[in-house]
Amino acid sequence: MAYESLDRITAEKISAVGMPSDEAERLHGELARILRDHGNSGPETWKEISRRLLSPDLPFPFHQMMYYGSYEGYDSDTPPAWIPDKESAVLTNIGRVLERHGKEFLGSGYKDPISSFSDFQKFSVSNPEAYWKMVFKEMSISFFVPPSCILHEHTSYPGGQWLPGAYLNCAANCLSLSDKRGLDDTMIIWRDEGYDALPVQQMTLKELHAEVCMVANAIDTMGLTKGSAVAIDMPMTVTAVIIYLAIVLAGYVVVSIADSFAPTEISTRLKISNAKAIFTQDFIIRGEKKLPLYSRVIDADAPLAIVVPTRGSSIKGLRDADISWHDFLGRVKHTKANDYIAVEQSIEAFTNILFSSGTTGEPKAIPWTHATPLKAAADAWSHMDIRKGDVVAWPTNLGWMMGPWLVYATLLNGASMALYNGSPLGSGFAKFVQDAKVTMLGVVPSVVRAWKDSCCTAGLDWSTIRCFSSTGEASSVDEYLWLMGRAHYKPVIEYCGGTEIGGGFICGSLLQSQALAAFSTPAMGCTLFILDGNGIPLPQSKAGTGELALDPTMFGASTMLLNADHYDVYFKGMPVYNGRHLRRHGDEFERTPEGYYRAHGRADDTMNLGGIKVSSIEIERICNGVNDAILETAAVGVPPSGGGPEQLIVAVVFRDQDFVEETLDQLKLAFNSALQKKLNPLFKVSSVVAVPSLPRTASNKVMRRVLRKQLSQRRERAKF
């Protein structure tokens, strides 16, 4: 649809996008007043329109008309969709700190939290001692033995040594009393799918502490050596969170396994981690479906299993050595079952073993130490502004880093964690967001797409949301414009990092204007570089696209892998810049002229089409918009069987699977036309292939390498 400037929009045109004529007249009158006071276009005009004119119940095409009309003729492809104001900025976590210590940290150049935020981000990199001491104080982090310093830089390994000599227990910090946490404060809010008419359930800090201590005491009865690995393969329920915290509190190491994995994938992770036991569930209930989980754990030849019953079920048919949840808890006989003395551990002790996507070969086993949870919580404190009184929901799983991230991001900041035991794709989850009064809602783009397509948020009140955050895959401008509109245009904080980072290296901020599907800043404490074609970092102020590299001095980032050489994976072959050996991440990023950043997928998803390098993401964004029948696409370069240049193949998932071959031929023509018009006239789609779904990792990333292999094999069997 073509959009025009706001001053050319009439009441009739508003009515044409699905509005009753009297409502169209009212909206047109209000629009005229906004244009009179703030001009016909630009960020301030859009800011007023989004606040005064738009509401979730208005047709989305009207939202699009207003947004695109506000920026008609605007000289930028990353116009802001949300703009901070000074009154709200000073109430954010960072805003409060800067109001108290801005001149101390930044000198006489300090002005206010908004205009000085970029300087403060640079300060967090150049002055880690002052920055991280401040953050730990703000989050009320307690050490059994404090560190001798924040960072000891030495040459034995890139990145230095963080918090040397420190002893703590991150789970104990989640459960301890502080100015952020009182015994009667609600720490977890939850609901099971199918119980949407009932009030949400809640657990206080006092109750959570007692439950975690009970499980920690029961784990000790298993006779495991402290530091042993104990796996969790469950949905992210209240019980799973309790188990997670108990394992860490008692000085053991969590092995995170996604509940969607097949037996071979479970087995691989158990063997790599040398897990001595596993907590699992008999079944997973999703709607009317009852999906087996314990049987998959058995097929994986897992060690001792503690099996939690699904609601309404009773445990039957256990292996001889396995234990039901009821019998496991029954092992604790002493009177102090609801109390536990946390195990004091070195900052470098493992708390969690997580796994990379594993798109090729064996997945990388990435250990989190006691420093990593502090990084996760600090990101939440600084970028999503999570604090006491917040309610944070993020559909995720303990097998993906965002599961442990959610635990620490909420509890270490004194916020409440909101868990929905069911599918996040429908109206049940959407109503839970309303009923739990969620203030920060985390999403992945595919979930947002499902909400928008199904209209499952219609009639619900999401006005308690202060911000959204998104991670996992590239976002869509229109889908996220729709998402912001559900909460009266609260910002989306894009968040990108990795399991080996323990959080993000690039994100957004409530102290900066936010553009759709874009990042506004490196994460606090992080410096990133975009490498040109020769591997040389572009100047920080220069726009450009290339592989992203990281300064190695990042608090919480990994320093080892259990089954691979960490240096070879992240540093070998990377350039040295200003005396620092840059760290590989593998994503391709663009820095725009306005200073925003956009992700363009993995660097290894970059194709060479006729000597021109192009990201799969760029092609997919164009192809996704060609026809409404398309749910999603994936673009890969596949060499012909006889060798030669890569040929572009586009795999298509249709909303309705009843397609015909003629549809594919028509799409090929449409894709070529769109790509040649919008991207490069030399690009040509060789083939279009219909697939029922795209191969994805447990964290929902499209596995283009797997798809490329599948299509290559398919080509060998039958020529396209």
XYZ file of C-alpha atoms in Angstrom:
720
model
C 0.000 0.000 0.000
C 1.233 3.492 -0.856
C 1.036 6.057 1.949
C 0.791 9.819 1.635
C 1.626 12.789 3.807
C -0.683 13.516 6.717
C -1.912 16.847 5.389
C -3.363 15.043 2.363
C -5.352 12.540 4.434
C -9.100 13.201 4.499
C -11.896 11.793 6.624
C -12.970 9.761 3.601
C -9.533 8.165 3.341
C -9.617 7.338 7.039
C -13.044 5.773 6.612
C -11.714 3.674 3.719
C -9.346 1.750 6.017
C -12.241 0.331 8.018
C -13.557 3.187 10.135
C -17.197 4.279 10.586
C -17.722 7.680 8.972
C -18.526 9.517 12.224
C -15.414 8.075 13.899
C -13.360 8.982 10.822
C -14.588 12.580 11.083
C -13.643 12.723 14.772
C -10.165 11.304 14.147
C -9.601 13.646 11.222
C -10.469 16.624 13.402
C -8.042 15.535 16.112
C -5.366 14.891 13.481
C -5.826 18.413 12.138
C -5.272 19.866 15.616
C -2.063 17.828 16.037
C -0.749 18.949 12.660
C -1.555 22.565 13.493
C 0.406 22.381 16.759
C 3.314 20.124 15.729
C 3.693 20.311 11.970
C 2.812 17.950 9.148
C 5.564 15.395 9.630
C 8.517 14.217 11.664
C 9.221 12.547 15.009
C 7.379 15.063 17.210
C 4.273 14.796 15.054
C 4.344 10.998 15.257
C 4.953 11.184 19.023
C 1.778 13.217 19.508
C -0.258 11.050 17.134
C 0.804 7.839 18.882
C -0.078 9.307 22.272
C -3.260 11.227 21.524
C -4.851 9.676 18.469
C -4.097 5.958 18.254
C -5.538 3.183 20.411
C -5.432 -0.631 20.179
C -9.060 -0.900 19.065
C -8.542 1.170 15.903
C -7.890 -0.766 12.654
C -4.209 -1.439 12.140
C -4.235 0.024 8.593
C -5.068 3.347 10.245
C -2.020 2.976 12.512
C 0.084 2.329 9.420
C -1.440 5.336 7.654
C -0.475 7.567 10.575
C 3.033 6.165 11.066
C 4.096 6.161 7.438
C 2.343 9.451 6.818
C 4.299 11.051 9.652
C 7.519 10.140 7.889
C 6.504 10.689 4.265
C 9.509 12.378 2.678
C 11.562 11.938 5.852
C 15.221 11.469 4.948
C 15.870 8.253 6.886
C 15.066 4.569 6.620
C 15.149 4.237 10.439
C 12.634 6.825 11.667
C 11.922 6.659 15.410
C 8.752 4.865 16.462
C 9.168 5.886 20.123
C 10.771 8.997 21.593
C 11.676 9.403 25.286
C 10.657 12.403 27.356
C 12.701 13.948 30.151
C 10.033 13.405 32.812
C 10.021 9.625 32.290
C 13.764 9.386 31.633
C 14.750 10.582 35.096
C 12.591 7.806 36.625
C 14.453 4.964 34.862
C 17.168 3.027 36.677
C 19.949 4.725 34.735
C 18.161 8.077 34.860
C 18.067 7.988 38.668
C 21.774 7.118 38.823
C 22.715 9.894 36.422
C 20.643 12.426 38.315
C 22.635 11.551 41.452
C 26.084 10.878 39.984
C 26.083 12.292 36.450
C 28.632 15.021 37.123
C 30.747 12.632 39.217
C 30.889 10.076 36.390
C 30.863 12.352 33.344
C 32.203 15.641 34.648
C 30.929 19.096 33.784
C 29.741 17.854 30.384
C 26.795 16.055 32.003
C 23.452 17.558 30.972
C 20.570 15.156 31.519
C 19.929 11.378 31.231
C 18.756 11.530 27.607
C 21.430 13.729 26.063
C 24.214 12.143 28.166
C 23.281 8.479 27.756
C 25.789 7.742 24.976
C 28.571 9.276 27.071
C 27.509 7.108 29.992
C 27.623 3.993 27.810
C 31.209 4.871 26.867
C 31.952 5.491 30.550
C 30.740 1.964 31.357
C 33.458 0.648 29.029
C 36.306 2.967 29.982
C 35.643 2.904 33.747
C 34.571 -0.661 34.597
C 35.607 -0.286 38.246
C 33.201 2.592 38.889
C 30.421 1.341 36.629
C 30.162 -2.214 37.897
C 30.522 -1.233 41.565
C 27.567 1.060 41.033
C 25.503 -1.643 39.296
C 26.166 -4.249 41.999
C 25.154 -1.729 44.641
C 21.975 -0.818 42.777
C 21.061 -4.520 42.447
C 21.985 -5.213 46.117
C 24.397 -8.016 45.187
C 25.904 -9.674 48.253
C 29.328 -11.373 48.255
C 30.543 -13.857 50.862
C 34.019 -12.587 49.984
C 34.210 -9.361 47.962
C 36.469 -9.193 44.897
C 39.908 -7.632 45.190
C 38.978 -5.435 42.205
C 36.460 -5.371 39.368
C 38.813 -6.208 36.495
C 42.356 -7.529 36.460
C 43.690 -7.131 32.944
C 46.470 -9.517 32.036
C 47.801 -11.078 28.878
C 47.126 -14.752 29.588
C 43.722 -14.569 27.894
C 41.819 -11.843 26.017
C 39.266 -10.090 28.190
C 41.054 -10.209 31.527
C 39.815 -11.612 34.847
C 36.638 -10.231 36.375
C 35.933 -10.000 40.130
C 39.099 -11.903 41.167
C 38.873 -13.560 44.557
C 35.111 -13.088 44.901
C 32.871 -15.723 46.500
C 29.096 -15.618 46.223
C 26.034 -17.649 45.296
C 23.722 -16.135 42.707
C 20.742 -18.249 43.738
C 21.173 -17.053 47.328
C 21.128 -13.483 46.047
C 17.811 -14.211 44.303
C 16.295 -15.404 47.574
C 17.786 -13.026 50.134
C 16.069 -10.134 51.869
C 17.151 -6.686 50.695
C 15.741 -3.271 49.946
C 14.542 -4.895 46.694
C 12.931 -7.983 48.208
C 10.675 -8.437 51.237
C 9.348 -11.770 52.520
C 5.792 -10.975 51.409
C 6.761 -9.632 47.987
C 5.400 -11.613 45.040
C 8.259 -13.224 43.127
C 6.435 -15.564 40.720
C 3.026 -15.207 39.057
C 1.717 -18.057 36.940
C -1.209 -19.753 35.269
C -1.716 -23.108 33.583
C -3.213 -23.192 30.106
C -6.932 -23.920 30.186
C -7.505 -22.107 33.487
C -7.879 -18.670 31.948
C -11.068 -17.848 33.866
C -9.351 -18.309 37.241
C -7.199 -15.678 38.978
C -3.463 -15.931 38.438
C -1.516 -17.805 41.098
C 1.256 -16.154 43.090
C 4.266 -17.124 45.201
C 5.921 -14.820 47.715
C 9.628 -14.646 48.485
C 8.999 -16.482 51.749
C 7.217 -19.314 49.941
C 9.791 -19.468 47.139
C 12.664 -19.599 49.625
C 11.036 -22.491 51.501
C 10.355 -24.472 48.303
C 13.891 -23.982 46.947
C 15.460 -24.999 50.258
C 13.304 -28.136 50.401
C 14.503 -29.198 46.942
C 18.132 -28.313 47.751
C 17.982 -30.537 50.824
C 16.468 -33.345 48.754
C 19.227 -33.059 46.125
C 21.820 -33.482 48.870
C 20.283 -36.873 49.737
C 21.316 -38.160 46.296
C 24.951 -38.424 47.376
C 26.363 -36.373 44.508
C 29.681 -34.595 44.761
C 29.351 -30.824 44.975
C 29.874 -29.380 41.511
C 28.195 -32.349 39.812
C 26.053 -31.634 36.781
C 22.285 -32.074 37.161
C 20.065 -31.683 34.094
C 16.633 -30.107 33.747
C 14.445 -31.136 30.803
C 11.068 -29.547 31.546
C 8.799 -26.746 30.415
C 9.503 -23.484 32.240
C 7.065 -23.955 35.080
C 7.201 -22.756 38.675
C 8.540 -26.180 39.661
C 11.296 -25.978 37.034
C 12.387 -22.566 38.343
C 12.444 -23.892 41.913
C 14.587 -26.840 40.818
C 16.912 -24.538 38.889
C 17.516 -22.278 41.887
C 17.918 -25.262 44.239
C 20.641 -26.839 42.096
C 22.649 -23.597 42.082
C 21.981 -22.839 45.763
C 23.299 -26.276 46.734
C 26.521 -25.905 44.744
C 25.690 -28.134 41.770
C 25.589 -27.222 38.061
C 22.408 -27.031 35.985
C 22.484 -28.674 32.556
C 19.872 -26.898 30.431
C 17.984 -29.075 27.928
C 15.051 -27.822 25.869
C 11.831 -29.793 26.351
C 11.371 -29.995 22.567
C 14.495 -32.085 21.956
C 14.429 -35.595 20.552
C 16.161 -38.411 22.473
C 19.391 -38.166 20.444
C 19.713 -34.452 21.223
C 19.001 -35.064 24.905
C 21.566 -37.855 24.978
C 24.242 -35.700 23.338
C 23.869 -32.977 25.956
C 23.815 -35.395 28.860
C 27.023 -37.026 27.671
C 28.884 -33.784 26.982
C 28.001 -32.411 30.416
C 28.489 -35.720 32.241
C 25.169 -35.165 34.012
C 24.620 -37.401 37.038
C 20.848 -36.929 37.281
C 17.994 -35.292 35.425
C 14.762 -33.596 36.473
C 11.982 -34.087 33.952
C 8.206 -34.301 33.592
C 6.023 -37.209 32.559
C 4.086 -35.295 29.900
C 3.736 -31.820 28.420
C 0.177 -30.598 27.962
C -0.461 -28.186 25.077
C -4.146 -27.583 24.510
C -5.762 -30.975 23.982
C -2.418 -32.654 23.298
C -0.529 -34.704 25.862
C 3.062 -34.952 24.638
C 5.395 -37.532 26.220
C 8.615 -36.211 27.761
C 9.801 -38.795 30.281
C 9.771 -41.487 27.579
C 12.160 -39.358 25.503
C 14.454 -39.071 28.510
C 14.396 -42.860 28.846
C 15.167 -43.286 25.145
C 18.134 -40.937 25.651
C 19.557 -43.434 28.144
C 19.547 -40.724 30.791
C 20.979 -41.212 34.286
C 18.813 -41.154 37.415
C 15.597 -39.256 36.646
C 13.349 -37.390 39.073
C 9.945 -37.236 37.376
C 7.480 -34.425 38.072
C 3.817 -35.211 37.330
C 1.883 -33.047 34.906
C -1.199 -31.494 36.450
C -3.834 -34.129 36.987
C -1.553 -37.091 36.279
C 0.044 -39.731 38.473
C 3.510 -41.140 37.899
C 3.496 -44.686 36.505
C 5.990 -47.003 34.858
C 9.246 -45.567 36.172
C 12.576 -47.242 35.512
C 13.864 -49.088 38.539
C 16.311 -46.387 39.679
C 14.110 -43.384 38.859
C 12.134 -41.459 41.481
C 8.784 -39.699 41.478
C 8.727 -36.065 42.571
C 6.644 -36.978 45.619
C 9.093 -39.627 46.774
C 12.040 -37.360 46.045
C 10.743 -34.627 48.347
C 9.825 -37.279 50.911
C 13.526 -38.028 51.386
C 13.883 -34.847 53.441
C 13.110 -35.820 57.017
C 14.805 -33.224 59.235
C 12.957 -30.318 60.821
C 14.865 -27.641 58.912
C 13.767 -28.857 55.494
C 12.644 -25.333 54.535
C 16.008 -23.780 55.300
C 19.375 -24.220 53.619
C 22.811 -22.667 53.959
C 23.900 -21.607 50.494
C 27.162 -23.070 49.215
C 29.817 -20.366 48.905
C 31.436 -20.586 45.505
C 34.174 -18.840 43.575
C 33.049 -16.339 40.952
C 34.551 -18.732 38.373
C 32.586 -21.794 39.553
C 30.055 -23.144 37.052
C 26.355 -22.588 37.681
C 24.891 -23.748 34.381
C 25.900 -25.575 31.213
C 24.022 -24.360 28.156
C 24.433 -25.270 24.519
C 24.779 -23.357 21.315
C 22.329 -23.977 18.521
C 24.385 -26.846 17.155
C 23.417 -26.268 13.545
C 26.466 -28.220 12.413
C 28.207 -30.992 14.275
C 28.169 -31.258 18.051
C 26.616 -28.318 19.910
C 29.087 -26.148 21.824
C 28.786 -26.639 25.589
C 28.997 -23.189 27.176
C 29.426 -22.977 30.953
C 27.964 -20.047 32.868
C 29.822 -19.017 36.004
C 28.505 -16.974 38.931
C 29.491 -13.869 36.953
C 27.113 -14.638 34.076
C 23.851 -14.198 36.040
C 25.082 -10.788 37.167
C 25.608 -9.799 33.515
C 22.092 -10.984 32.607
C 20.506 -9.078 35.488
C 22.589 -5.969 34.765
C 21.350 -5.915 31.154
C 17.783 -6.109 32.420
C 18.435 -3.330 34.960
C 20.075 -0.978 32.478
C 18.276 -1.642 29.175
C 14.805 -3.017 30.000
C 14.693 -0.935 33.195
C 13.529 -3.888 35.301
C 13.073 -3.054 38.984
C 11.042 -3.834 42.085
C 7.335 -3.778 41.292
C 7.747 -4.923 37.695
C 6.117 -8.062 36.332
C 8.215 -9.641 33.575
C 6.952 -12.258 31.103
C 8.985 -13.824 28.306
C 7.805 -17.081 26.676
C 10.938 -19.191 26.841
C 12.520 -22.369 28.152
C 15.382 -23.231 30.477
C 17.032 -24.989 27.534
C 17.540 -21.615 25.846
C 19.637 -18.918 27.505
C 16.606 -16.655 27.874
C 15.177 -19.080 30.451
C 18.007 -18.649 32.991
C 18.237 -15.011 31.880
C 14.607 -14.478 32.920
C 15.212 -16.049 36.330
C 18.100 -13.739 37.154
C 16.804 -10.648 35.326
C 13.696 -10.662 37.490
C 14.717 -12.042 40.877
C 18.064 -10.235 41.208
C 16.265 -6.974 40.411
C 13.417 -7.601 42.841
C 10.806 -7.994 40.100
C 8.141 -10.670 39.648
C 8.515 -13.409 37.037
C 5.333 -14.231 35.088
C 5.115 -17.804 33.771
C 2.407 -19.246 31.528
C 2.389 -23.027 31.364
C 1.074 -23.462 27.855
C 1.397 -22.219 24.313
C 2.217 -18.496 24.006
C 0.647 -18.280 20.545
C -3.022 -17.852 21.429
C -5.547 -15.897 23.448
C -4.759 -17.785 26.678
C -1.304 -16.278 26.931
C -2.533 -12.869 25.760
C -5.136 -12.827 28.552
C -2.484 -13.929 31.054
C -0.433 -10.842 30.123
C -3.470 -8.734 30.986
C -4.388 -10.564 34.190
C -0.833 -10.741 35.532
C -0.467 -7.006 34.854
C 2.774 -7.566 32.974
C 4.991 -4.471 32.747
C 7.799 -5.864 30.536
C 6.847 -8.366 27.860
C 9.607 -10.228 26.053
C 8.870 -11.672 22.621
C 10.337 -13.371 19.592
C 9.151 -12.177 16.164
C 7.419 -15.437 15.199
C 5.201 -15.186 18.303
C 4.266 -11.595 17.467
C 3.428 -12.697 13.931
C 1.078 -15.369 15.291
C -0.669 -12.857 17.585
C -1.145 -10.377 14.760
C -2.460 -13.005 12.329
C -4.924 -14.478 14.830
C -6.079 -11.169 16.394
C -5.893 -12.944 19.761
C -5.166 -9.720 21.676
C -8.418 -8.054 20.595
C -10.347 -6.584 23.509
C -7.565 -7.153 26.015
C -5.970 -4.465 28.154
C -2.177 -4.377 27.920
C -1.890 -0.851 29.301
C 0.331 -1.925 32.228
C 3.186 -2.710 29.820
C 6.046 -0.171 30.089
C 8.139 -1.736 27.352
C 8.597 -4.792 25.189
C 11.860 -6.543 24.411
C 12.632 -8.774 21.449
C 15.346 -11.277 20.645
C 16.002 -14.492 18.758
C 15.563 -13.446 15.135
C 15.180 -10.436 12.879
C 12.088 -8.316 13.500
C 9.504 -6.979 11.067
C 8.750 -3.250 11.016
C 4.989 -3.619 10.505
C 4.589 -6.486 12.964
C 6.374 -4.500 15.649
C 4.428 -1.347 14.840
C 1.350 -3.490 15.468
C 2.869 -4.803 18.722
C 3.634 -1.319 20.062
C 0.086 -0.305 19.295
C -1.294 -3.039 21.584
C 0.163 -1.163 24.577
C -0.483 2.424 23.452
C 2.911 2.696 21.762
C 5.331 1.569 24.401
C 8.851 0.948 23.017
C 10.350 -2.320 21.813
C 13.867 -2.790 23.191
C 15.668 -4.978 20.672
C 18.176 -7.281 22.372
C 20.909 -9.313 20.683
C 23.716 -11.303 22.247
C 24.380 -14.961 22.747
C 24.633 -17.829 25.183
C 28.389 -17.301 25.346
C 27.846 -13.605 26.213
C 25.397 -14.282 29.042
C 23.190 -11.537 27.697
C 23.418 -8.861 25.040
C 26.126 -6.919 23.280
C 23.735 -4.615 21.436
C 20.252 -3.409 22.360
C 17.985 -0.439 22.870
C 17.454 1.957 25.745
C 14.571 3.871 27.288
C 16.840 6.920 27.203
C 17.122 6.907 23.413
C 14.657 7.114 20.548
C 13.829 3.630 19.291
C 13.366 2.727 15.624
C 11.470 -0.372 14.563
C 13.527 -3.529 13.992
C 16.714 -1.685 14.959
C 19.140 -1.370 17.863
C 20.169 1.989 19.266
C 23.287 1.267 21.342
C 25.992 -1.203 22.282
C 25.096 -2.843 25.601
C 26.452 -1.235 28.738
C 30.035 -2.354 29.242
C 30.416 -3.497 25.612
C 32.233 -2.129 22.573
C 31.448 -3.489 19.141
C 33.044 -3.075 15.745
C 31.813 -3.599 12.203
C 34.545 -5.050 10.013
C 34.980 -4.056 6.406
C 35.777 -6.544 3.653
C 39.429 -6.599 4.731
C 38.642 -7.310 8.381
C 39.419 -3.748 9.490
C 36.972 -2.023 11.895
C 34.986 0.816 10.379
C 35.239 4.151 12.216
C 32.616 4.258 14.987
C 30.807 7.158 13.328
C 30.734 5.650 9.839
C 27.730 3.856 8.362
C 28.349 0.481 6.786
C 27.666 -3.237 6.803
C 29.972 -6.093 7.735
C 30.764 -8.851 10.173
C 30.422 -7.764 13.776
C 33.342 -8.150 16.194
C 33.474 -7.473 19.926
C 36.015 -5.968 22.254
C 36.977 -8.949 24.437
C 36.658 -7.051 27.724
C 33.021 -7.929 28.472
C 31.834 -8.789 31.956
C 30.112 -12.185 32.112
C 31.273 -13.456 28.707
C 32.523 -17.033 28.387
C 36.194 -17.915 28.694
C 35.973 -21.637 27.998
C 33.982 -24.364 26.265
C 33.610 -27.931 27.518
C 34.001 -29.598 24.140
C 35.908 -27.159 21.935
C 38.854 -24.804 22.070
C 37.436 -21.454 23.169
C 40.277 -19.466 21.637
C 39.941 -21.203 18.281
C 36.192 -20.632 18.187
C 36.090 -16.976 19.213
C 39.525 -15.454 18.618
C 41.593 -17.379 16.089
C 41.924 -15.415 12.874
C 40.332 -12.263 14.286
C 42.119 -8.909 13.981
C 43.973 -7.077 16.747
C 42.733 -3.514 17.136
C 44.242 -0.915 19.475
C 46.143 -3.686 21.205
C 43.053 -5.839 21.803
C 42.382 -9.162 20.109
C 38.786 -8.787 18.893
C 36.241 -11.476 19.661
C 34.239 -13.205 16.929
C 30.477 -13.355 17.140
C 29.464 -14.310 13.608
C 26.570 -11.934 12.935
C 26.490 -9.451 10.095
C 25.374 -5.966 11.164
C 24.643 -2.647 9.526
C 25.229 0.724 11.147
C 22.861 3.299 9.630
C 23.709 6.963 8.986
C 21.490 7.863 11.962
C 23.535 5.644 14.295
C 21.090 2.754 14.601
C 22.128 -0.849 14.007
C 20.375 -3.605 12.098
C 21.083 -7.320 12.180
C 21.406 -9.098 8.837
C 21.693 -12.660 10.073
C 24.702 -14.847 10.503
C 27.767 -13.951 8.523
C 27.745 -17.536 7.269
C 24.218 -16.937 5.936
C 25.646 -14.402 3.538
C 25.386 -15.488 -0.078
C 27.492 -14.595 -3.069
C 25.156 -13.987 -5.983
C 26.975 -13.102 -9.146
C 29.920 -11.772 -7.162
C 27.665 -9.662 -4.908
C 27.430 -10.553 -1.220
C 23.938 -10.380 0.235
C 22.385 -11.547 3.503
C 19.575 -14.106 3.523
C 17.668 -11.753 5.825
C 17.660 -8.979 3.217
C 16.188 -11.286 0.584
C 13.644 -12.791 2.978
C 12.338 -9.406 4.088
C 11.459 -8.585 0.493
C 10.049 -12.031 -0.356
C 7.866 -12.124 2.774
C 5.993 -9.058 1.554
C 5.293 -10.276 -1.977
C 2.098 -12.209 -1.245
C -0.266 -12.394 1.749
C -0.405 -16.193 1.357
C 3.208 -16.420 2.554
C 3.786 -17.098 6.239
C 7.569 -16.944 6.043
C 10.492 -17.625 3.719
C 14.125 -18.674 3.940
C 16.674 -17.824 1.272
C 19.784 -19.937 0.758
C 22.491 -20.160 -1.849
C 22.932 -23.682 -3.202
C 25.724 -24.538 -5.620
C 24.672 -26.535 -8.693
C 25.472 -30.238 -8.658
C 28.226 -29.754 -11.216
C 29.806 -26.895 -9.309
C 29.808 -23.211 -10.097
C 28.278 -20.048 -8.620
C 25.601 -20.325 -5.943
C 22.024 -20.308 -7.122
C 19.377 -18.593 -5.047
C 16.626 -20.886 -3.767
C 13.739 -19.548 -1.697
C 11.883 -21.956 0.598
C 8.312 -20.834 1.300
C 5.960 -21.725 4.146
C 2.373 -20.952 3.154
C -0.348 -19.954 5.584
C -2.590 -22.462 3.782
C -0.735 -25.606 2.750
C -3.122 -26.253 -0.171
C -0.946 -24.647 -2.809
C -0.444 -25.681 -6.425
C 2.692 -25.838 -8.542
C 1.490 -22.879 -10.604
C 1.656 -20.816 -7.414
C 5.390 -21.505 -7.142
C 5.980 -20.406 -10.721
C 4.052 -17.193 -10.111
C 5.966 -16.551 -6.900
C 9.285 -17.037 -8.655
C 8.355 -14.289 -11.101
C 7.109 -12.061 -8.284
C 10.222 -12.656 -6.162
C 12.512 -11.830 -9.084
C 10.591 -8.667 -9.849
C 10.648 -7.503 -6.219
C 14.308 -8.370 -5.615
C 15.486 -6.769 -8.828
C 13.470 -3.659 -8.083
C 14.220 -3.266 -4.384
C 17.610 -4.920 -3.915
C 19.676 -5.499 -7.036
C 18.712 -5.875 -10.703
C 21.247 -8.691 -11.093
C 19.655 -10.960 -8.489
C 17.654 -13.906 -9.767
C 15.737 -16.620 -7.938
C 16.618 -19.998 -9.386
C 13.879 -21.993 -7.664
C 11.003 -21.630 -5.219
C 10.299 -24.617 -3.001
C 7.268 -25.129 -0.750
C 8.031 -26.566 2.708
C 5.650 -27.237 5.617
C 7.981 -25.492 8.087
C 11.524 -24.187 8.390
C 14.145 -26.069 10.421
C 14.792 -24.146 13.638
C 16.956 -24.387 16.716
C 15.493 -24.657 20.225
C 15.879 -20.863 20.436
C 13.791 -20.432 17.263
C 16.592 -19.415 14.900
C 16.220 -20.603 11.329
C 18.879 -23.218 10.551
C 19.729 -22.183 7.012
C 22.706 -24.533 6.946
C 20.364 -27.440 7.546
C 17.930 -26.140 4.923
C 20.787 -25.654 2.457
C 21.844 -29.257 2.968
C 18.272 -30.509 2.576
C 17.778 -28.593 -0.652
C 21.128 -29.763 -2.030
C 20.132 -33.368 -1.370
C 16.735 -32.745 -2.913
C 18.432 -31.299 -5.979
C 20.517 -34.427 -6.340
C 17.402 -36.596 -6.262
C 15.348 -34.496 -8.661
C 16.585 -31.578 -10.705
C 14.813 -28.326 -9.997
